[in-house]
Coordinates of C-alpha atoms in Angstrom, one line a residue:
X1 CA 0.1 0.0 -0.4
X2 CA 2.8 2.2 1.0
X3 CA 4.8 1.8 -2.3
X4 CA 0.8 2.6 -4.1
X5 CA 0.9 5.3 -2.5
X6 CA 4.2 6.6 -3.1
X7 CA 3.8 6.1 -6.9
X8 CA 0.3 7.4 -7.2
X9 CA 1.8 10.8 -5.6
X10 CA 4.9 11.0 -7.2
X11 CA 2.9 10.5 -10.2
X12 CA 0.7 13.7 -9.5
X13 CA 3.5 15.7 -8.7
X14 CA 5.3 15.2 -11.8
X15 CA 1.9 15.6 -13.8
X16 CA 1.4 19.2 -12.0
X17 CA 5.0 20.4 -12.7
X18 CA 5.3 19.3 -16.3
X19 CA 3.3 20.4 -19.7
X20 CA 3.2 18.8 -23.3
X21 CA 5.9 20.9 -24.8
X22 CA 3.9 23.2 -27.6
X23 CA 5.9 25.3 -31.0
X24 CA 7.3 27.9 -29.1
X25 CA 10.3 30.6 -30.9
X26 CA 12.7 30.4 -28.7
X27 CA 16.3 33.6 -28.8
X28 CA 19.1 33.1 -28.9
X29 CA 22.5 35.3 -28.4
X30 CA 26.2 34.1 -29.5
X31 CA 27.8 36.5 -27.0
X32 CA 31.3 35.2 -28.8
X33 CA 30.1 36.2 -32.7
X34 CA 27.2 38.5 -31.3
X35 CA 24.8 36.6 -34.0
X36 CA 21.1 36.4 -32.7
X37 CA 18.9 33.7 -33.3
X38 CA 15.0 33.2 -33.3
X39 CA 14.2 29.7 -33.5
X40 CA 10.9 27.7 -33.9
X41 CA 11.3 24.3 -31.6
X42 CA 9.3 21.8 -30.0
X43 CA 9.0 23.1 -26.2
X44 CA 12.7 24.7 -24.7
X45 CA 15.5 22.6 -24.4
X46 CA 14.2 21.0 -20.7
X47 CA 11.7 19.5 -22.0
X48 CA 12.9 17.7 -25.1
X49 CA 16.0 16.2 -22.2
X50 CA 12.7 15.3 -20.4
X51 CA 10.7 13.7 -23.1
X52 CA 14.4 11.2 -24.1
X53 CA 14.4 10.7 -20.6
X54 CA 10.7 9.6 -20.4
X55 CA 11.0 7.6 -23.6
X56 CA 14.6 5.6 -23.2
X57 CA 16.2 7.7 -26.5
X58 CA 19.1 9.2 -26.2
X59 CA 18.8 11.1 -29.3
X60 CA 16.2 12.5 -30.8
X61 CA 15.9 14.5 -34.7
X62 CA 14.2 17.4 -34.2
X63 CA 12.2 19.9 -37.0
X64 CA 13.1 23.6 -36.7
X65 CA 13.2 26.7 -38.0
X66 CA 14.7 29.8 -38.2
X67 CA 16.4 33.5 -38.1
X68 CA 19.6 32.8 -38.2
X69 CA 21.0 37.5 -38.1
X70 CA 18.1 37.1 -40.5
X71 CA 18.9 34.7 -42.6
X72 CA 15.6 32.1 -42.7
X73 CA 16.9 28.3 -42.5
X74 CA 14.7 25.0 -42.1
X75 CA 15.9 21.1 -41.9
X76 CA 16.5 19.2 -39.0
X77 CA 18.5 18.6 -36.1
X78 CA 19.9 16.2 -33.4
X79 CA 20.0 16.4 -29.7
X80 CA 22.7 16.4 -27.6
X81 CA 24.0 17.1 -31.3
X82 CA 25.2 14.4 -33.0
X83 CA 26.3 14.6 -36.6
X84 CA 23.6 13.5 -38.7
X85 CA 25.0 11.0 -41.1
X86 CA 23.5 11.2 -44.5
X87 CA 20.8 13.5 -46.2
X88 CA 17.2 14.2 -44.3
X89 CA 14.1 13.3 -45.9
X90 CA 10.8 15.9 -45.4
X91 CA 7.7 14.9 -46.7
X92 CA 5.1 17.7 -47.3
X93 CA 2.0 16.4 -48.1
X94 CA 3.2 14.7 -51.7
X95 CA 6.2 16.8 -52.2
X96 CA 9.2 15.3 -51.5
X97 CA 12.7 17.4 -50.0
X98 CA 15.7 15.8 -49.6
X99 CA 19.2 18.6 -47.9
X100 CA 21.7 17.3 -47.6
X101 CA 24.6 18.3 -46.0
X102 CA 25.7 20.3 -49.3
X103 CA 22.6 22.3 -48.2
X104 CA 23.9 23.0 -44.4
X105 CA 25.5 25.9 -43.4
X106 CA 28.3 26.1 -41.9
X107 CA 27.9 29.0 -38.7
X108 CA 30.9 28.0 -36.0
X109 CA 34.4 25.8 -37.3
X110 CA 37.7 25.4 -36.4
X111 CA 39.9 27.2 -38.8
X112 CA 41.5 26.1 -41.4
X113 CA 45.3 26.0 -41.5
X114 CA 46.8 28.1 -44.0
X115 CA 46.1 26.3 -47.2
X116 CA 45.2 25.9 -50.8
X117 CA 41.4 26.7 -52.0
X118 CA 41.1 22.9 -52.5
X119 CA 42.0 22.1 -49.1
X120 CA 40.1 24.2 -47.1
X121 CA 36.6 23.6 -49.5
X122 CA 37.4 20.1 -48.8
X123 CA 37.2 20.6 -45.4
X124 CA 34.4 22.7 -45.1
X125 CA 33.0 19.7 -47.0
X126 CA 33.8 17.0 -43.8
X127 CA 32.4 19.8 -41.3
X128 CA 28.7 19.8 -43.1
X129 CA 28.9 16.8 -43.3
X130 CA 29.7 15.2 -39.5
X131 CA 26.9 18.3 -38.4
X132 CA 24.3 17.7 -35.5
X133 CA 22.1 19.3 -38.1
X134 CA 20.7 19.1 -41.8
X135 CA 18.9 22.8 -43.6
X136 CA 18.0 24.5 -46.2
X137 CA 18.7 28.6 -46.2
X138 CA 17.5 31.7 -48.3
X139 CA 14.8 30.7 -50.8
X140 CA 14.7 27.3 -50.8
X141 CA 13.8 27.7 -46.5
X142 CA 11.4 29.9 -47.2
X143 CA 10.0 27.7 -50.3
X144 CA 9.8 24.7 -47.8
X145 CA 8.3 26.9 -44.6
X146 CA 5.8 28.1 -47.1
X147 CA 5.0 24.9 -48.3
X148 CA 4.4 23.4 -44.5
X149 CA 2.1 26.7 -44.0
X150 CA 0.0 25.8 -46.4
X151 CA -0.1 21.5 -46.0
X152 CA -3.1 20.8 -43.7
X153 CA -2.4 17.6 -42.6
X154 CA 1.5 15.0 -41.3
X155 CA 5.0 16.4 -42.2
X156 CA 6.9 13.3 -41.8
X157 CA 10.3 13.1 -41.8
X158 CA 13.6 11.2 -42.1
X159 CA 17.4 10.6 -41.7
X160 CA 19.0 8.5 -44.6
X161 CA 22.0 6.7 -45.6
X162 CA 22.8 4.1 -48.3
X163 CA 21.0 2.3 -49.5
X164 CA 18.7 2.6 -46.5
X165 CA 16.5 4.8 -43.0
X166 CA 19.2 5.5 -41.2
X167 CA 16.3 6.9 -38.4
X168 CA 12.9 6.7 -37.6
X169 CA 10.1 8.8 -38.9
X170 CA 9.4 11.1 -37.0
X171 CA 6.1 14.0 -37.5
X172 CA 4.2 16.9 -36.0
X173 CA 1.1 18.2 -37.6
X174 CA 1.3 22.3 -38.6
X175 CA -0.9 24.0 -35.6
X176 CA -1.5 27.9 -34.7
X177 CA 1.4 27.5 -32.5
X178 CA 3.4 27.1 -34.5
X179 CA 2.3 29.9 -37.5
X180 CA 2.5 31.3 -34.8
X181 CA 6.2 31.0 -33.6
X182 CA 7.0 31.2 -37.6
X183 CA 5.2 34.7 -37.1
X184 CA 7.3 35.7 -33.9
X185 CA 10.2 34.9 -35.6
X186 CA 10.1 36.8 -39.1
X187 CA 10.3 33.9 -41.0
X188 CA 5.9 33.7 -42.2
X189 CA 3.6 36.4 -43.2

């Protein structure tokens, strides 16, 4: 009886403290580069970490969109920050988008040693391939987001490697909170 009461009490306390994660606009500032980012993501980092712990999952892939110092971006991020191996596919209605490492921007990276342009380009390619996200930027990101906003159902995504999906399928529903968060970040009219 004592264990049952303790379990019920613990569950009640947890449910009172934890609210379901919703789409929100989170603001970030890099104090080294002075970059300001408004990121649309499901909940905050603590809510997502709690969700992973409750599911018994170490890594998750999450859709995000952001206004990165005036540049639109949209794609998938791994949490915790672990390299995504391969491409990302996002299915919006009947349209399939494939985001590759070449599409992915590089914001912060180790300094390249003085060398040839070919060597620097090769290092940039390697850095993009070990990035914890795959994202479109600029016009491609805006087109993807516009298509998602017009979607009336589920948006699906996954990571893919050579001849296989390397993750399960993630999904989300486009709701009013998602659109309001995009507007707050200046990513939708």
